Short mmCIF file of C-alpha atoms in Angstrom, two decimals:
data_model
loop_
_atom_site.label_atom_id
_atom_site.label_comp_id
_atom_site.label_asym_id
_atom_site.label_seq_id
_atom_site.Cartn_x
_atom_site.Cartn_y
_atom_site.Cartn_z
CA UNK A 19 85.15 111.88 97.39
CA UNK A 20 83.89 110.43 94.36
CA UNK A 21 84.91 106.90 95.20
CA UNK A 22 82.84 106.70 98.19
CA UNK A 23 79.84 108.49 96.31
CA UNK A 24 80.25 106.17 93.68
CA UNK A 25 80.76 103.11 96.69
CA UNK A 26 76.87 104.27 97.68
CA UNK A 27 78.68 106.04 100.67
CA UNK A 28 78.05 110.12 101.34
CA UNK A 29 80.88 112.04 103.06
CA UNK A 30 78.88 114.93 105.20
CA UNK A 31 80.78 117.13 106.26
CA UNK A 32 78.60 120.22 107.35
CA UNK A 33 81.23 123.03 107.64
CA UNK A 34 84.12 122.99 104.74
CA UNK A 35 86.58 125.01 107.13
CA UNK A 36 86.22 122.08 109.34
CA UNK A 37 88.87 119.10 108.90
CA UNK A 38 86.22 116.79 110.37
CA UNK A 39 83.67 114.75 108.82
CA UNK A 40 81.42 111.24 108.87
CA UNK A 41 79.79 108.84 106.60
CA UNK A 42 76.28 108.21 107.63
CA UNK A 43 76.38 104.72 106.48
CA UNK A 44 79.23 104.12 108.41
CA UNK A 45 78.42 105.56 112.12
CA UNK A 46 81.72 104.44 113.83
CA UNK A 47 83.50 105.94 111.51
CA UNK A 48 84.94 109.47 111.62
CA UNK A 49 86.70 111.09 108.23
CA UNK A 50 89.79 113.58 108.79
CA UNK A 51 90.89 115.52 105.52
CA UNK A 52 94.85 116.04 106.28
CA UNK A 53 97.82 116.53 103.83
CA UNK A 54 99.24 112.87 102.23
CA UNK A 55 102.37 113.50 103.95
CA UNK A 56 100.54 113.42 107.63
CA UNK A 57 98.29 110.78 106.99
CA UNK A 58 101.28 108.69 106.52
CA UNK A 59 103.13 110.08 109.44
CA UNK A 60 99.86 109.37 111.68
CA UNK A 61 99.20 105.94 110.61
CA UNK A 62 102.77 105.62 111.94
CA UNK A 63 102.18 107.18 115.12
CA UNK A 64 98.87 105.06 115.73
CA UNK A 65 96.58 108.39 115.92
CA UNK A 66 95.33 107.17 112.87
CA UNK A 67 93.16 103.88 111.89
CA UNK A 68 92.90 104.25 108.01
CA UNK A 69 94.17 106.31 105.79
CA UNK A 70 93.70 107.29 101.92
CA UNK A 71 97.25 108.19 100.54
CA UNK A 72 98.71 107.82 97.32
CA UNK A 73 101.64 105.01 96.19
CA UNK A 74 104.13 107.60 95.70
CA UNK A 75 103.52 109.11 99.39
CA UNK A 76 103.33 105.13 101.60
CA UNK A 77 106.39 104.09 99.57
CA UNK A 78 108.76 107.49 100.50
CA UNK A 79 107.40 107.29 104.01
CA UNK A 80 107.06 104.06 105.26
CA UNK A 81 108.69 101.68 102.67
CA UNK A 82 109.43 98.64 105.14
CA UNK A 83 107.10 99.54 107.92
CA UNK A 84 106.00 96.54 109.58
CA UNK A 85 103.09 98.22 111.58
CA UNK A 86 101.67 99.71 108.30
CA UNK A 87 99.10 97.13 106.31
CA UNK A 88 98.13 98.04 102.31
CA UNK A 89 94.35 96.88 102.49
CA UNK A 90 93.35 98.32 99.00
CA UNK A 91 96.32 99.02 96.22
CA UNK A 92 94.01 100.07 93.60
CA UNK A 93 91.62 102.07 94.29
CA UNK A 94 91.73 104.11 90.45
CA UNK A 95 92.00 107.54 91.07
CA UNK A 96 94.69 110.06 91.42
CA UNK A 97 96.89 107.65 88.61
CA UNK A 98 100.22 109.09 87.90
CA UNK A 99 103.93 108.15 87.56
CA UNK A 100 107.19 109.05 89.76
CA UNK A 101 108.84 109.93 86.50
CA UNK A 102 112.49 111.80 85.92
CA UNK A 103 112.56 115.02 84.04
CA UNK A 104 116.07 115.20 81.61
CA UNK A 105 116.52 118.66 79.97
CA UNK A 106 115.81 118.36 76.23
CA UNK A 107 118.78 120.36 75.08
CA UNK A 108 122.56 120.52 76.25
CA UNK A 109 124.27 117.84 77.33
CA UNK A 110 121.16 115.80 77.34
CA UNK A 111 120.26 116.07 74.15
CA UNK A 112 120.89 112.86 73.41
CA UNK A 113 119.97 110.97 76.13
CA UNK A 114 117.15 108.45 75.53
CA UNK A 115 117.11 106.50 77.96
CA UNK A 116 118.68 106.16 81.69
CA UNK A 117 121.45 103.71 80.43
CA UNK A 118 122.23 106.33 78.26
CA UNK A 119 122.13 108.75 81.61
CA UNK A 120 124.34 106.27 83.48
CA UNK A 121 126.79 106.83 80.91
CA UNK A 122 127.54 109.97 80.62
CA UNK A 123 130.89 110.81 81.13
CA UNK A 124 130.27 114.16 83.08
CA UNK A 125 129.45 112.26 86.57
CA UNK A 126 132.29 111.79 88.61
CA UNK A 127 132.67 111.65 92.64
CA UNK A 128 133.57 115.66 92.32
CA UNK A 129 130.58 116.26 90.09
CA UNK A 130 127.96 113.90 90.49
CA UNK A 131 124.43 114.05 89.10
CA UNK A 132 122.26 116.39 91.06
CA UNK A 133 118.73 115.11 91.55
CA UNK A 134 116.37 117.68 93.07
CA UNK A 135 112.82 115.80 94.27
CA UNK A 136 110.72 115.44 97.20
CA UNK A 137 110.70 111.85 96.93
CA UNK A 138 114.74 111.39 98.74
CA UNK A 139 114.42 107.76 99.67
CA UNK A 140 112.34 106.32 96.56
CA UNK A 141 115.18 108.14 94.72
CA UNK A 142 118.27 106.77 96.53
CA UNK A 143 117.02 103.22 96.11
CA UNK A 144 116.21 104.06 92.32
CA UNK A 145 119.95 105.01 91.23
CA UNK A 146 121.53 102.46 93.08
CA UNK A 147 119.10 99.82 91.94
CA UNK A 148 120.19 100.58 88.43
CA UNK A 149 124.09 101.26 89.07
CA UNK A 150 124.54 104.89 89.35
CA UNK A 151 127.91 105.81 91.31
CA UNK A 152 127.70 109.01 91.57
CA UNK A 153 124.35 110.98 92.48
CA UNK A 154 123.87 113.53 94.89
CA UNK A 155 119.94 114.66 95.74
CA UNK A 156 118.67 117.81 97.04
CA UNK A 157 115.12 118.05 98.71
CA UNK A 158 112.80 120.68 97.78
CA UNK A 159 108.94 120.89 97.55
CA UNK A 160 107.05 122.67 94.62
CA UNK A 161 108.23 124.21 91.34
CA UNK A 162 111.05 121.19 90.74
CA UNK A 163 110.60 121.77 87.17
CA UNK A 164 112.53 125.29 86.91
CA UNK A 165 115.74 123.74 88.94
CA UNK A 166 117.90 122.46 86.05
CA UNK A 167 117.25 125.91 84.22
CA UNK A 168 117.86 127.72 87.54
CA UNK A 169 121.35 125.67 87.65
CA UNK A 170 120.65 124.32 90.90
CA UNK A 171 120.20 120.65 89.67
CA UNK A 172 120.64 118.24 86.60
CA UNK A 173 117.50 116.20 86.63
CA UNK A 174 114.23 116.20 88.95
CA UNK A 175 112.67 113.09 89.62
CA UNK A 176 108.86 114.34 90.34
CA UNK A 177 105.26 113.35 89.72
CA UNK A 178 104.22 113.07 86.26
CA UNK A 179 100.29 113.11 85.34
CA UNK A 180 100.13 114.05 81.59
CA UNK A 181 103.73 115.17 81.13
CA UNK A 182 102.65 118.76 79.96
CA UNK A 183 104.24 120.66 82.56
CA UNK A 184 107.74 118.85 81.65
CA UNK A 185 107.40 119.79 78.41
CA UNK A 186 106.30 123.64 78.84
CA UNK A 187 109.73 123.45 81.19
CA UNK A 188 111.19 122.48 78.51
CA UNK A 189 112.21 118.60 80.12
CA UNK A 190 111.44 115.23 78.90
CA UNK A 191 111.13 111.64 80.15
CA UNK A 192 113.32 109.40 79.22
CA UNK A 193 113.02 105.00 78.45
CA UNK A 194 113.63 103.67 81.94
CA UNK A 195 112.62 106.81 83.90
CA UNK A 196 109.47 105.70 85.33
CA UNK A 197 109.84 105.85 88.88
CA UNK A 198 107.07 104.51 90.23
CA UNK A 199 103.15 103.84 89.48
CA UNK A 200 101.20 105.42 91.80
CA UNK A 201 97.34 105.78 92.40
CA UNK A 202 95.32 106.05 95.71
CA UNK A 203 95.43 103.27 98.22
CA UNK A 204 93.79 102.40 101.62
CA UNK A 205 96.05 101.68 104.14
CA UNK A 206 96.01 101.15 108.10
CA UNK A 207 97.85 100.47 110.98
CA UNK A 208 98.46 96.77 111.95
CA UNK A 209 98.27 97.25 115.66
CA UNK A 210 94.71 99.06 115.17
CA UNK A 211 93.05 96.40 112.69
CA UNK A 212 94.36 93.96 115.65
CA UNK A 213 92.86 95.73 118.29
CA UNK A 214 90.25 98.67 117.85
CA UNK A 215 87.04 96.95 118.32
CA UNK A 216 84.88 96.68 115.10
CA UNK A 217 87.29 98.26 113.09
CA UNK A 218 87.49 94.67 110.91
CA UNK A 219 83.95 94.99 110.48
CA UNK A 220 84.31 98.48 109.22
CA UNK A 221 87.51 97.52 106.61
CA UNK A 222 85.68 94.56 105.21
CA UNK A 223 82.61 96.89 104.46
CA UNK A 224 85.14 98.81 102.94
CA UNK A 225 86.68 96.96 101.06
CA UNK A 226 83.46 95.24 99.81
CA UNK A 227 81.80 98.69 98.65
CA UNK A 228 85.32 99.60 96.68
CA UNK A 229 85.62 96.33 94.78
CA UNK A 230 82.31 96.29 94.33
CA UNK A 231 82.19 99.34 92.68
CA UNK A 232 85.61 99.36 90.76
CA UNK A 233 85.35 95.93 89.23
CA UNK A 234 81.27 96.69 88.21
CA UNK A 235 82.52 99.91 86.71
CA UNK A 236 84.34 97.48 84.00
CA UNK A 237 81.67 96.04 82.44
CA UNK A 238 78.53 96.36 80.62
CA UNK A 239 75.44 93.75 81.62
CA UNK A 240 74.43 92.77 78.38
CA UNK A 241 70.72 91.24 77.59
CA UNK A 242 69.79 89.43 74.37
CA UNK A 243 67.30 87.77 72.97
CA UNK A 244 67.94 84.23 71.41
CA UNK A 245 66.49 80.87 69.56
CA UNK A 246 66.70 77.94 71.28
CA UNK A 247 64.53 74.71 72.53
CA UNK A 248 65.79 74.72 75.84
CA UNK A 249 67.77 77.20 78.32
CA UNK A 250 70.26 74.56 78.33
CA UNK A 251 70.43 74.68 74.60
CA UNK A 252 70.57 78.27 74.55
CA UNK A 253 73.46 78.04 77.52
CA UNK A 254 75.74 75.80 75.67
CA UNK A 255 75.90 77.87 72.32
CA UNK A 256 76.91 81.42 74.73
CA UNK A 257 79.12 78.73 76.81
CA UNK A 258 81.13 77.52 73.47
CA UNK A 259 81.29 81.12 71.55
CA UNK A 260 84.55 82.62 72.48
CA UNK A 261 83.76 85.84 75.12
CA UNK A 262 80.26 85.23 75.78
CA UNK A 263 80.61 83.24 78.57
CA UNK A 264 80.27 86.02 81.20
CA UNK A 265 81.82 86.25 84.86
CA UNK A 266 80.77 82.94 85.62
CA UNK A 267 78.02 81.67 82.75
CA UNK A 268 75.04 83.12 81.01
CA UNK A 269 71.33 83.43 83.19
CA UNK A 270 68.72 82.07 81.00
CA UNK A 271 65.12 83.06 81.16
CA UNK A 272 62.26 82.48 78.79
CA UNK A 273 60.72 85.28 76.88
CA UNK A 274 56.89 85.27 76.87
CA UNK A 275 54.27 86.78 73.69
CA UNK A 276 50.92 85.95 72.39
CA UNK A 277 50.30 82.24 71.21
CA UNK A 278 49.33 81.45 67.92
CA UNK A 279 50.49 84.77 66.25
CA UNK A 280 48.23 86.76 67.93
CA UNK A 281 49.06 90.52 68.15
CA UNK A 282 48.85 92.42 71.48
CA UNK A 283 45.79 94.45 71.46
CA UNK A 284 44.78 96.94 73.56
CA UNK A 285 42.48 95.54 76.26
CA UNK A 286 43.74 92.02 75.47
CA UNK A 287 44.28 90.07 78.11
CA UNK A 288 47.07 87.37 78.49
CA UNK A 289 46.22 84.01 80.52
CA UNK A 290 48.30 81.06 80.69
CA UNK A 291 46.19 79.35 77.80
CA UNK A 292 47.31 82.21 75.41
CA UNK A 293 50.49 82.86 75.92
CA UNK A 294 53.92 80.66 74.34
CA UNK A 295 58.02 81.33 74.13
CA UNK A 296 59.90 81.30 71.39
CA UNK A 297 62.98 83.09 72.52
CA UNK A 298 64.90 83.02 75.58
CA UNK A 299 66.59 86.27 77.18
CA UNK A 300 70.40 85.87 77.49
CA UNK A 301 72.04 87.61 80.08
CA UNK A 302 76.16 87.96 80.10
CA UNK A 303 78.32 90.49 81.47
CA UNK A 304 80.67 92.06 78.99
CA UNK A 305 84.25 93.93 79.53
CA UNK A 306 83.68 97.30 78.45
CA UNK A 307 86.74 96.98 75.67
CA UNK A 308 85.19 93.94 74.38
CA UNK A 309 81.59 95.19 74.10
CA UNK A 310 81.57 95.63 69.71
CA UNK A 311 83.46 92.23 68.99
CA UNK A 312 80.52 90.44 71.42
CA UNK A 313 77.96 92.36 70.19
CA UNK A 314 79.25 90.67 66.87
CA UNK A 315 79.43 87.14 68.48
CA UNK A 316 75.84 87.47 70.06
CA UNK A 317 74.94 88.02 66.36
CA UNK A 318 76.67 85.61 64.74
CA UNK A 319 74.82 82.69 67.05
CA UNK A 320 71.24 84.00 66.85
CA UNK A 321 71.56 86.73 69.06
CA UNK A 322 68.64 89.78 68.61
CA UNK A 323 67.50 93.08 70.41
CA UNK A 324 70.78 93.26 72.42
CA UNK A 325 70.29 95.55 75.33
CA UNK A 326 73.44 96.99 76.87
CA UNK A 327 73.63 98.54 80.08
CA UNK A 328 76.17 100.09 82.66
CA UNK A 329 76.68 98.06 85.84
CA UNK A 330 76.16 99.71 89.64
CA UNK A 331 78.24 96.97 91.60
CA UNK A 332 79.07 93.49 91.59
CA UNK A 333 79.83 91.72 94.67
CA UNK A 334 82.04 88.51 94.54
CA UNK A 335 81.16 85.85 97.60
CA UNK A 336 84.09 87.47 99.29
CA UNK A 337 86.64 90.01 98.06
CA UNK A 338 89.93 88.50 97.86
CA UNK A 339 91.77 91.94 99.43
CA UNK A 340 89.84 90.78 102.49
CA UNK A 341 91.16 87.00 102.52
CA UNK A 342 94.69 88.84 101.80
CA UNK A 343 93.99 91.02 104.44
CA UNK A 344 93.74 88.26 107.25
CA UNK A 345 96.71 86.03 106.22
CA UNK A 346 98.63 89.53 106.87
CA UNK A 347 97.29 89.45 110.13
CA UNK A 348 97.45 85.53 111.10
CA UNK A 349 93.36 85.21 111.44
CA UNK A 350 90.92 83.38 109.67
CA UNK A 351 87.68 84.28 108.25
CA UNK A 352 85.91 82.24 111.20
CA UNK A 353 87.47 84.58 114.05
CA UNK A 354 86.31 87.66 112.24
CA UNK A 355 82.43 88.59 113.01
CA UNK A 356 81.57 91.39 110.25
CA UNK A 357 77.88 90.81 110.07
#
């Protein structure tokens, strides 16, 4: 919910026992809250157009399907890991890492290593990916973490946020054990995109508010004031100082006072005979982890009464995901009418 209220888009949904909602901004399109298991399962079955899912959920569900298009991999919340938990003590003690799991010599064809996850098929590609002969998995939902003390398994391969609920269970991960990254995704159904009239119109828009909104949230729009005898002049110093070039240059714009020294007073009146520059206002858009060492660079080349501020959006000329998005589907930006 709070990447469409951050993407300038409001969810109503007027009753919260209902399952049914819409997005004013968006009239054609109607929001169903459902489980991440039957999203999945409905994008399949074409009752869905879109869905919102999570990595973990598309990849144990419909790894492979054809009729089932990733529009949006990244769209930064719900981040976690498919992560395996080892028991800390025991046997496992001194496993590190999964070689060192893969070695043990307890696994044999009569007593193989017993898995317990909800996540069956990312789990049977994992082990034999990485060589395991013998594995045997049991599926369960909920509570995976009290299995190996319970006796019913070895190892559960399971979500993983902060790890804290491995460790009060007293598991661990182990070097090699991440799974799989997983965060929330848009995804729909080929046949739909291909088909449902205006639904292309409605992904782009989609896909323009998300970027938008995720790559603005990255940076900091930072304003200076600087010495110089020309924009240009002012340009190429920002241009040649290493991270102070911005997304795609510096904007340039004069700053005005008082000619001739003369203080602002109250009642005074600027006209074009009294006023002059001096400075010019830099403008540059700065990464977020690189804000102090180019606050330090807009010093060291003149740079004065640096304003920093948080950026809304910032809309490229077309998001990529959408030029991705048509080669998946064989058209070209000039068949497509989203205006």
């Amino acid at each position: 919910m709070n990447l469409f209220k951050d993407s300038a888009l409001s969810v109503y949904k007027p009753n919260p026992r209902q399952y049914v909602a819409k997005i004013p901004q968006i009239p054609k399109l109607e929001v169903w809250f459902q489980r991440a298991s039957d999203v999945v399962r409905k994008l399949q079955a074409e009752d869905l157009d879109l869905g919102i899912v999570g990595t973990d959920m598309v990849s144990e569900l419909a790894y492979g399907d054809q009729n089932l298009i990733v529009v949006h991999e990244a769209l930064a919340f719900g981040e976690c890991h498919l992560g395996l938990g080892v028991p800390i003590s025991g046997k496992f003690s001194n496993v590190k890492s999964l070689e060192d799991l893969k070695n043990m010599p307890d696994w044999t064809a009569e007593n193989p290593l017993r898995v317990v996850t909800s996540y069956t098929n990312i789990a049977k590609e994992f082990f034999k990916r990485h060589g395991f002969q013998h594995v045997s998995f049991t599926a369960a939902d909920g509570a995976l973490e009290a299995a190996p003390a319970m006796g019913s398994a070895d190892i559960i391969l399971d979500l993983v946020s902060t790890g804290v609920t491995l460790r009060e269970n007293n598991l661990k991960e182990i070097e090699g054990g991440n799974v799989l990254e997983s965060q929330g995704m848009l995804v729909a159904n080929r046949k739909a995109l291909l088909e449902r009239p205006g639904l292309l119109k409605i992904v782009h828009e989609l896909i323009e508010r998300f970027d938008a909104h995720l790559k603005a949230r990255c940076y900091y729009s930072v304003i200076a004031n600087m010495r110089g005898e020309s924009p240009e002049e002012v340009a190429s110093i920002l241009l040649n100082a290493p991270g102070l070039r911005g997304l795609q240059g510096p904007t340039i714009s004069p700053v005005y006072h008082f000619a001739n020294g003369a203080a602002s007073k109250e009642g005074m009146v600027a006209t074009a005979g009294n006023v002059a520059h001096s400075y010019y206002a830099a403008t540059i858009c700065v990464h977020k982890k690189n804000l102090y060492k180019s606050l330090k660079a807009l010093r060291k080349v003149g740079g004065s009464n640096v304003l920093v501020q948080p950026m809304t959006y910032i809309f490229d000329e077309e998001p990529q995901r959408w030029l991705d998005l048509l080669k998946k589907l064989d058209l070209s930006s000039g068949t497509v009418d989203v205006e």
